[in-house]
PDB file of C-alpha atoms in Angstrom:
ATOM      1  CA  GLY Z 366       0.776  17.452   4.058  1.00 52.00           C
ATOM      2  CA  GLN Z 367       3.756  15.299   3.225  1.00 60.00           C
ATOM      3  CA  GLN Z 368       4.730  14.736  -0.359  1.00 73.00           C
ATOM      4  CA  LEU Z 369       6.754  11.849  -1.690  1.00 91.00           C
ATOM      5  CA  ASN Z 370       8.430  12.155  -5.059  1.00 95.00           C
ATOM      6  CA  GLN Z 371       9.316   8.789  -6.541  1.00 97.00           C
ATOM      7  CA  SER Z 372      11.484   8.467  -9.629  1.00 97.00           C
ATOM      8  CA  PRO Z 373      11.678   7.351 -12.245  1.00 97.00           C
ATOM      9  CA  GLN Z 374       8.012   6.841 -13.117  1.00 96.00           C
ATOM     10  CA  SER Z 375       8.911   3.966 -15.432  1.00 97.00           C
ATOM     11  CA  MET Z 376      11.953   1.988 -16.495  1.00 96.00           C
ATOM     12  CA  PHE Z 377      12.558  -0.313 -19.436  1.00 97.00           C
ATOM     13  CA  ILE Z 378      15.652  -2.458 -18.989  1.00 96.00           C
ATOM     14  CA  GLN Z 379      17.277  -5.588 -20.320  1.00 97.00           C
ATOM     15  CA  GLU Z 380      17.445  -8.756 -18.262  1.00 97.00           C
ATOM     16  CA  GLY Z 381      20.656  -8.809 -16.231  1.00 97.00           C
ATOM     17  CA  GLU Z 382      20.885  -5.050 -15.794  1.00 97.00           C
ATOM     18  CA  ASP Z 383      20.885  -3.333 -12.417  1.00 97.00           C
ATOM     19  CA  VAL Z 384      18.053  -0.984 -11.468  1.00 96.00           C
ATOM     20  CA  SER Z 385      17.919   1.977  -9.131  1.00 97.00           C
ATOM     21  CA  MET Z 386      14.927   4.013  -8.007  1.00 98.00           C
ATOM     22  CA  ASN Z 387      14.479   6.563  -5.267  1.00 97.00           C
ATOM     23  CA  CYS Z 388      12.040   8.569  -3.212  1.00 97.00           C
ATOM     24  CA  THR Z 389      12.446  11.998  -1.715  1.00 97.00           C
ATOM     25  CA  SER Z 390      10.241  13.615   0.883  1.00 94.00           C
ATOM     26  CA  SER Z 391       9.424  17.128   1.990  1.00 90.00           C
ATOM     27  CA  SER Z 392       9.359  15.834   5.580  1.00 90.00           C
ATOM     28  CA  ILE Z 393      11.611  13.776   7.810  1.00 93.00           C
ATOM     29  CA  PHE Z 394      10.551  10.140   8.080  1.00 94.00           C
ATOM     30  CA  ASN Z 395      11.161   7.604  10.853  1.00 93.00           C
ATOM     31  CA  THR Z 396      10.397   4.604   8.673  1.00 94.00           C
ATOM     32  CA  TRP Z 397      10.764   3.812   4.989  1.00 96.00           C
ATOM     33  CA  LEU Z 398       9.070   0.819   3.389  1.00 96.00           C
ATOM     34  CA  TRP Z 399       9.455  -0.549  -0.143  1.00 98.00           C
ATOM     35  CA  TYR Z 400       6.737  -2.594  -1.826  1.00 98.00           C
ATOM     36  CA  LYS Z 401       6.271  -4.463  -5.096  1.00 98.00           C
ATOM     37  CA  GLN Z 402       2.859  -4.838  -6.687  1.00 97.00           C
ATOM     38  CA  ASP Z 403       2.197  -7.396  -9.404  1.00 96.00           C
ATOM     39  CA  PRO Z 404      -0.807  -6.976 -11.721  1.00 90.00           C
ATOM     40  CA  GLY Z 405      -3.997  -8.040  -9.968  1.00 89.00           C
ATOM     41  CA  GLU Z 406      -2.317  -8.374  -6.575  1.00 93.00           C
ATOM     42  CA  GLY Z 407      -1.896  -6.324  -3.430  1.00 96.00           C
ATOM     43  CA  PRO Z 408       1.461  -4.700  -2.617  1.00 97.00           C
ATOM     44  CA  VAL Z 409       4.034  -7.027  -1.068  1.00 97.00           C
ATOM     45  CA  LEU Z 410       6.494  -5.645   1.475  1.00 97.00           C
ATOM     46  CA  LEU Z 411      10.083  -6.025   0.248  1.00 97.00           C
ATOM     47  CA  ILE Z 412      12.211  -4.118   2.735  1.00 97.00           C
ATOM     48  CA  ALA Z 413      11.623  -2.031   5.869  1.00 96.00           C
ATOM     49  CA  LEU Z 414      14.120   0.611   7.053  1.00 96.00           C
ATOM     50  CA  TYR Z 415      14.103   2.195  10.510  1.00 94.00           C
ATOM     51  CA  LYS Z 416      17.328   4.197  10.980  1.00 95.00           C
ATOM     52  CA  ALA Z 417      19.061   6.946   9.041  1.00 95.00           C
ATOM     53  CA  GLY Z 418      21.932   5.461   7.041  1.00 96.00           C
ATOM     54  CA  GLU Z 419      20.573   1.917   7.355  1.00 96.00           C
ATOM     55  CA  LEU Z 420      21.371  -0.342   4.413  1.00 97.00           C
ATOM     56  CA  THR Z 421      19.304  -3.522   4.162  1.00 97.00           C
ATOM     57  CA  SER Z 422      19.310  -6.316   1.607  1.00 97.00           C
ATOM     58  CA  ASN Z 423      16.731  -8.895   0.622  1.00 95.00           C
ATOM     59  CA  GLY Z 424      18.249 -11.190  -1.972  1.00 96.00           C
ATOM     60  CA  ARG Z 425      19.048  -9.110  -5.052  1.00 97.00           C
ATOM     61  CA  LEU Z 426      17.324  -6.085  -3.541  1.00 98.00           C
ATOM     62  CA  THR Z 427      19.112  -3.466  -1.468  1.00 98.00           C
ATOM     63  CA  ALA Z 428      17.510  -0.409   0.082  1.00 98.00           C
ATOM     64  CA  GLN Z 429      18.970   2.487   2.013  1.00 98.00           C
ATOM     65  CA  PHE Z 430      17.508   4.985   4.454  1.00 97.00           C
ATOM     66  CA  GLY Z 431      19.021   8.357   3.539  1.00 96.00           C
ATOM     67  CA  ILE Z 432      21.177  10.208   6.055  1.00 96.00           C
ATOM     68  CA  THR Z 433      18.934  13.270   5.887  1.00 95.00           C
ATOM     69  CA  ARG Z 434      15.911  11.016   6.646  1.00 95.00           C
ATOM     70  CA  LYS Z 435      14.178  12.619   3.673  1.00 95.00           C
ATOM     71  CA  ASP Z 436      15.078  10.053   1.043  1.00 97.00           C
ATOM     72  CA  SER Z 437      15.448   6.368   0.334  1.00 98.00           C
ATOM     73  CA  PHE Z 438      16.836   4.259  -2.485  1.00 97.00           C
ATOM     74  CA  LEU Z 439      16.027   0.797  -3.811  1.00 98.00           C
ATOM     75  CA  ASN Z 440      18.459  -1.086  -6.006  1.00 98.00           C
ATOM     76  CA  ILE Z 441      17.804  -4.337  -7.843  1.00 98.00           C
ATOM     77  CA  SER Z 442      20.818  -6.197  -9.125  1.00 98.00           C
ATOM     78  CA  ALA Z 443      20.922  -8.566 -12.102  1.00 98.00           C
ATOM     79  CA  SER Z 444      17.266  -8.082 -12.986  1.00 97.00           C
ATOM     80  CA  ILE Z 445      15.145 -11.013 -14.157  1.00 97.00           C
ATOM     81  CA  PRO Z 446      11.757 -11.082 -15.918  1.00 95.00           C
ATOM     82  CA  SER Z 447       9.847 -11.738 -12.678  1.00 95.00           C
ATOM     83  CA  ASP Z 448      11.072  -8.372 -11.350  1.00 97.00           C
ATOM     84  CA  VAL Z 449       8.441  -6.787 -13.592  1.00 97.00           C
ATOM     85  CA  GLY Z 450       5.869  -4.843 -11.615  1.00 97.00           C
ATOM     86  CA  ILE Z 451       5.236  -1.556  -9.860  1.00 97.00           C
ATOM     87  CA  TYR Z 452       7.516  -0.593  -6.975  1.00 98.00           C
ATOM     88  CA  PHE Z 453       6.214   1.778  -4.309  1.00 98.00           C
ATOM     89  CA  CYS Z 454       8.057   3.558  -1.571  1.00 97.00           C
ATOM     90  CA  ALA Z 455       6.205   4.550   1.582  1.00 96.00           C
ATOM     91  CA  GLY Z 456       7.273   6.690   4.487  1.00 95.00           C
ATOM     92  CA  GLN Z 457       6.041   7.215   8.018  1.00 92.00           C
ATOM     93  CA  GLU Z 458       6.779  10.373  10.017  1.00 88.00           C
ATOM     94  CA  THR Z 459       6.269   8.938  13.475  1.00 83.00           C
ATOM     95  CA  SER Z 460       5.333   5.588  14.939  1.00 75.00           C
ATOM     96  CA  GLY Z 461       1.587   5.210  14.681  1.00 76.00           C
ATOM     97  CA  SER Z 462       1.121   7.797  11.947  1.00 84.00           C
ATOM     98  CA  ARG Z 463      -0.228   7.012   8.487  1.00 89.00           C
ATOM     99  CA  LEU Z 464       1.987   5.910   5.624  1.00 93.00           C
ATOM    100  CA  THR Z 465       2.582   8.283   2.736  1.00 93.00           C
ATOM    101  CA  PHE Z 466       3.061   6.499  -0.589  1.00 95.00           C
ATOM    102  CA  GLY Z 467       5.081   7.449  -3.629  1.00 96.00           C
ATOM    103  CA  GLU Z 468       3.485   7.351  -7.066  1.00 96.00           C
ATOM    104  CA  GLY Z 469       5.269   4.159  -8.021  1.00 96.00           C
ATOM    105  CA  THR Z 470       7.929   3.056 -10.511  1.00 97.00           C
ATOM    106  CA  GLN Z 471       6.742   0.760 -13.294  1.00 97.00           C
ATOM    107  CA  LEU Z 472       9.560  -1.659 -14.120  1.00 97.00           C
ATOM    108  CA  THR Z 473       9.659  -3.592 -17.394  1.00 97.00           C
ATOM    109  CA  VAL Z 474      12.385  -6.180 -17.951  1.00 96.00           C
ATOM    110  CA  ASN Z 475      13.026  -7.373 -21.486  1.00 93.00           C
ATOM    111  CA  PRO Z 476      14.329 -10.928 -21.681  1.00 89.00           C
TER     112      PRO Z 476
ATOM    113  CA  SER J  34       4.324 -11.292   8.410  1.00 80.00           C
ATOM    114  CA  ALA J  35       0.542 -11.318   8.560  1.00 88.00           C
ATOM    115  CA  VAL J  36      -1.618 -13.313   6.149  1.00 94.00           C
ATOM    116  CA  ILE J  37      -4.599 -11.266   5.010  1.00 97.00           C
ATOM    117  CA  SER J  38      -7.571 -12.486   2.998  1.00 97.00           C
ATOM    118  CA  GLN J  39     -10.292 -10.415   1.398  1.00 98.00           C
ATOM    119  CA  LYS J  40     -13.720 -11.299   0.084  1.00 98.00           C
ATOM    120  CA  PRO J  41     -14.868 -10.878  -2.591  1.00 98.00           C
ATOM    121  CA  SER J  42     -11.768 -10.761  -4.764  1.00 97.00           C
ATOM    122  CA  ARG J  43     -13.717  -8.913  -7.446  1.00 97.00           C
ATOM    123  CA  ASP J  44     -17.251  -7.815  -8.202  1.00 98.00           C
ATOM    124  CA  ILE J  45     -19.254  -5.985 -10.813  1.00 98.00           C
ATOM    125  CA  CYS J  46     -22.065  -3.912  -9.348  1.00 97.00           C
ATOM    126  CA  GLN J  47     -24.842  -1.658 -10.540  1.00 97.00           C
ATOM    127  CA  ARG J  48     -24.821   2.012  -9.644  1.00 97.00           C
ATOM    128  CA  GLY J  49     -26.839   2.857  -6.570  1.00 98.00           C
ATOM    129  CA  THR J  50     -26.171  -0.458  -4.844  1.00 98.00           C
ATOM    130  CA  SER J  51     -23.794  -1.194  -1.949  1.00 98.00           C
ATOM    131  CA  LEU J  52     -21.013  -3.745  -1.542  1.00 98.00           C
ATOM    132  CA  THR J  53     -19.469  -4.988   1.688  1.00 98.00           C
ATOM    133  CA  ILE J  54     -15.858  -6.150   1.569  1.00 98.00           C
ATOM    134  CA  GLN J  55     -14.535  -8.442   4.262  1.00 98.00           C
ATOM    135  CA  CYS J  56     -10.976  -8.586   5.574  1.00 98.00           C
ATOM    136  CA  GLN J  57      -9.671 -11.445   7.725  1.00 98.00           C
ATOM    137  CA  VAL J  58      -6.186 -11.551   9.313  1.00 97.00           C
ATOM    138  CA  ASP J  59      -4.500 -14.678  10.641  1.00 96.00           C
ATOM    139  CA  SER J  60      -3.340 -12.966  13.824  1.00 94.00           C
ATOM    140  CA  GLN J  61      -4.564 -10.279  16.186  1.00 93.00           C
ATOM    141  CA  VAL J  62      -3.542  -6.792  15.106  1.00 92.00           C
ATOM    142  CA  THR J  63      -4.174  -3.438  16.659  1.00 89.00           C
ATOM    143  CA  MET J  64      -3.963  -1.257  13.574  1.00 90.00           C
ATOM    144  CA  MET J  65      -6.029  -2.098  10.502  1.00 95.00           C
ATOM    145  CA  PHE J  66      -6.524   0.167   7.503  1.00 97.00           C
ATOM    146  CA  TRP J  67      -8.568   0.426   4.317  1.00 98.00           C
ATOM    147  CA  TYR J  68      -7.048   1.867   1.138  1.00 97.00           C
ATOM    148  CA  ARG J  69      -8.317   2.657  -2.331  1.00 97.00           C
ATOM    149  CA  GLN J  70      -6.207   2.316  -5.451  1.00 96.00           C
ATOM    150  CA  GLN J  71      -7.700   3.794  -8.593  1.00 94.00           C
ATOM    151  CA  PRO J  72      -6.510   2.442 -11.958  1.00 89.00           C
ATOM    152  CA  GLY J  73      -2.890   3.351 -12.604  1.00 89.00           C
ATOM    153  CA  GLN J  74      -2.623   5.279  -9.344  1.00 93.00           C
ATOM    154  CA  SER J  75      -0.920   4.971  -5.997  1.00 95.00           C
ATOM    155  CA  LEU J  76      -2.639   3.994  -2.754  1.00 96.00           C
ATOM    156  CA  THR J  77      -4.928   6.375  -0.897  1.00 95.00           C
ATOM    157  CA  LEU J  78      -5.874   5.801   2.728  1.00 96.00           C
ATOM    158  CA  ILE J  79      -9.630   5.769   3.288  1.00 97.00           C
ATOM    159  CA  ALA J  80      -9.716   5.169   7.031  1.00 96.00           C
ATOM    160  CA  THR J  81      -8.169   3.499  10.040  1.00 95.00           C
ATOM    161  CA  ALA J  82     -10.424   0.796  11.444  1.00 94.00           C
ATOM    162  CA  ASN J  83     -10.352   0.972  15.240  1.00 83.00           C
ATOM    163  CA  GLN J  84     -11.440  -2.037  17.280  1.00 85.00           C
ATOM    164  CA  GLY J  85     -14.312  -1.176  19.559  1.00 82.00           C
ATOM    165  CA  SER J  86     -14.758   2.379  18.317  1.00 84.00           C
ATOM    166  CA  GLU J  87     -15.633   4.319  15.190  1.00 88.00           C
ATOM    167  CA  ALA J  88     -13.209   4.369  12.301  1.00 93.00           C
ATOM    168  CA  THR J  89     -11.037   7.425  11.701  1.00 94.00           C
ATOM    169  CA  TYR J  90     -11.591   8.765   8.181  1.00 96.00           C
ATOM    170  CA  GLU J  91      -9.172  10.687   6.004  1.00 95.00           C
ATOM    171  CA  SER J  92     -10.045  13.937   4.326  1.00 94.00           C
ATOM    172  CA  GLY J  93     -12.408  13.322   1.430  1.00 95.00           C
ATOM    173  CA  PHE J  94     -13.899  10.127   2.831  1.00 97.00           C
ATOM    174  CA  VAL J  95     -17.029  10.005   4.995  1.00 96.00           C
ATOM    175  CA  ILE J  96     -18.681   7.375   7.128  1.00 96.00           C
ATOM    176  CA  ASP J  97     -21.994   7.511   5.255  1.00 97.00           C
ATOM    177  CA  LYS J  98     -20.257   6.539   2.025  1.00 98.00           C
ATOM    178  CA  PHE J  99     -17.704   4.091   3.476  1.00 98.00           C
ATOM    179  CA  PRO J 100     -19.028   2.617   6.724  1.00 97.00           C
ATOM    180  CA  ILE J 101     -16.493   0.384   8.456  1.00 97.00           C
ATOM    181  CA  SER J 102     -16.888  -2.261  11.125  1.00 95.00           C
ATOM    182  CA  ARG J 103     -14.128  -3.706  13.318  1.00 95.00           C
ATOM    183  CA  PRO J 104     -15.775  -6.187  15.687  1.00 93.00           C
ATOM    184  CA  ASN J 105     -12.519  -7.830  16.829  1.00 94.00           C
ATOM    185  CA  LEU J 106      -8.741  -7.783  16.344  1.00 94.00           C
ATOM    186  CA  THR J 107      -8.732 -10.106  13.302  1.00 96.00           C
ATOM    187  CA  PHE J 108     -11.656  -8.902  11.179  1.00 96.00           C
ATOM    188  CA  SER J 109     -13.010  -5.779   9.514  1.00 97.00           C
ATOM    189  CA  THR J 110     -15.506  -4.842   6.814  1.00 97.00           C
ATOM    190  CA  LEU J 111     -15.690  -1.880   4.467  1.00 98.00           C
ATOM    191  CA  THR J 112     -18.969  -1.029   2.746  1.00 98.00           C
ATOM    192  CA  VAL J 113     -19.022   1.067  -0.401  1.00 98.00           C
ATOM    193  CA  SER J 114     -22.474   2.640  -0.365  1.00 98.00           C
ATOM    194  CA  ASN J 115     -24.675   4.036  -3.106  1.00 98.00           C
ATOM    195  CA  MET J 116     -22.018   3.241  -5.671  1.00 98.00           C
ATOM    196  CA  SER J 117     -21.280   5.220  -8.821  1.00 97.00           C
ATOM    197  CA  PRO J 118     -18.824   4.433 -11.638  1.00 96.00           C
ATOM    198  CA  GLU J 119     -16.292   6.725  -9.927  1.00 96.00           C
ATOM    199  CA  ASP J 120     -16.071   4.136  -7.119  1.00 97.00           C
ATOM    200  CA  SER J 121     -14.553   1.606  -9.499  1.00 97.00           C
ATOM    201  CA  SER J 122     -11.208   0.842  -7.856  1.00 97.00           C
ATOM    202  CA  ILE J 123      -9.187  -1.721  -6.014  1.00 97.00           C
ATOM    203  CA  TYR J 124      -9.957  -1.694  -2.293  1.00 98.00           C
ATOM    204  CA  LEU J 125      -7.176  -2.970  -0.066  1.00 98.00           C
ATOM    205  CA  CYS J 126      -7.151  -4.022   3.554  1.00 98.00           C
ATOM    206  CA  SER J 127      -3.890  -3.478   5.428  1.00 97.00           C
ATOM    207  CA  VAL J 128      -2.505  -4.236   8.888  1.00 96.00           C
ATOM    208  CA  ARG J 129       0.481  -2.966  10.818  1.00 93.00           C
ATOM    209  CA  SER J 130       2.658  -5.283  12.856  1.00 88.00           C
ATOM    210  CA  SER J 131       4.226  -4.585  16.219  1.00 84.00           C
ATOM    211  CA  TYR J 132       7.499  -4.000  14.312  1.00 84.00           C
ATOM    212  CA  ASN J 133       5.864  -1.174  12.376  1.00 86.00           C
ATOM    213  CA  GLU J 134       5.789  -3.167   9.134  1.00 91.00           C
ATOM    214  CA  GLN J 135       2.590  -2.798   7.136  1.00 94.00           C
ATOM    215  CA  PHE J 136       1.107  -5.638   5.102  1.00 96.00           C
ATOM    216  CA  PHE J 137      -1.625  -5.656   2.479  1.00 97.00           C
ATOM    217  CA  GLY J 138      -4.335  -8.046   1.452  1.00 97.00           C
ATOM    218  CA  PRO J 139      -4.808  -9.146  -2.159  1.00 97.00           C
ATOM    219  CA  GLY J 140      -7.402  -6.480  -2.842  1.00 97.00           C
ATOM    220  CA  THR J 141     -11.003  -6.377  -4.048  1.00 98.00           C
ATOM    221  CA  ARG J 142     -11.478  -5.246  -7.617  1.00 97.00           C
ATOM    222  CA  LEU J 143     -14.720  -3.337  -7.907  1.00 97.00           C
ATOM    223  CA  THR J 144     -16.338  -2.298 -11.171  1.00 97.00           C
ATOM    224  CA  VAL J 145     -19.467  -0.160 -11.013  1.00 97.00           C
ATOM    225  CA  LEU J 146     -21.611   0.015 -14.136  1.00 96.00           C
TER     226      LEU J 146
END
């Protein structure tokens, strides 16, 4: 089945720094989704990407759908303490198929 | 986006018992899913809850252990049957919108003693 490699597994940064994380797939995806999960909560959808090369922003967050359709990137600019949490990527091969999730990136922001 | 609620939010259960988790969505959705998230892990799909028909289970999950109901387009239940400590996890309900976005409920934190 599909495999999603998400990196890095964890990041420790200072407040104000920019953050970048990525996911790569063994398969071509039609859709990439990025989520954030706070402790004790369900994942919250941050950004959805539907076309190769698409670049989408949501506030300080920017995500890109890779040209090869096998990767995606999430960048967070000027990090703040509330950015702390686990970020998951998820990909979908075709419309209607199940999502495949990455293993998550644990982000810690030191004030 | 869809607003999803789950009940209970958490529970502590004895081994051998069963727990039914409810999921309510604020709008009608075609595709509804149940996931499991073990401590420190990513999300694993248990099954797709189909309205008016039996759920479709992923490899490693069976109906006898995780029976699912989907009586209408806004509601579903997942039962964790004959529980053991290995079933201790977060169970998450999820729905997919017509724009192919997928949203998650707040989760049910289950501890089995």
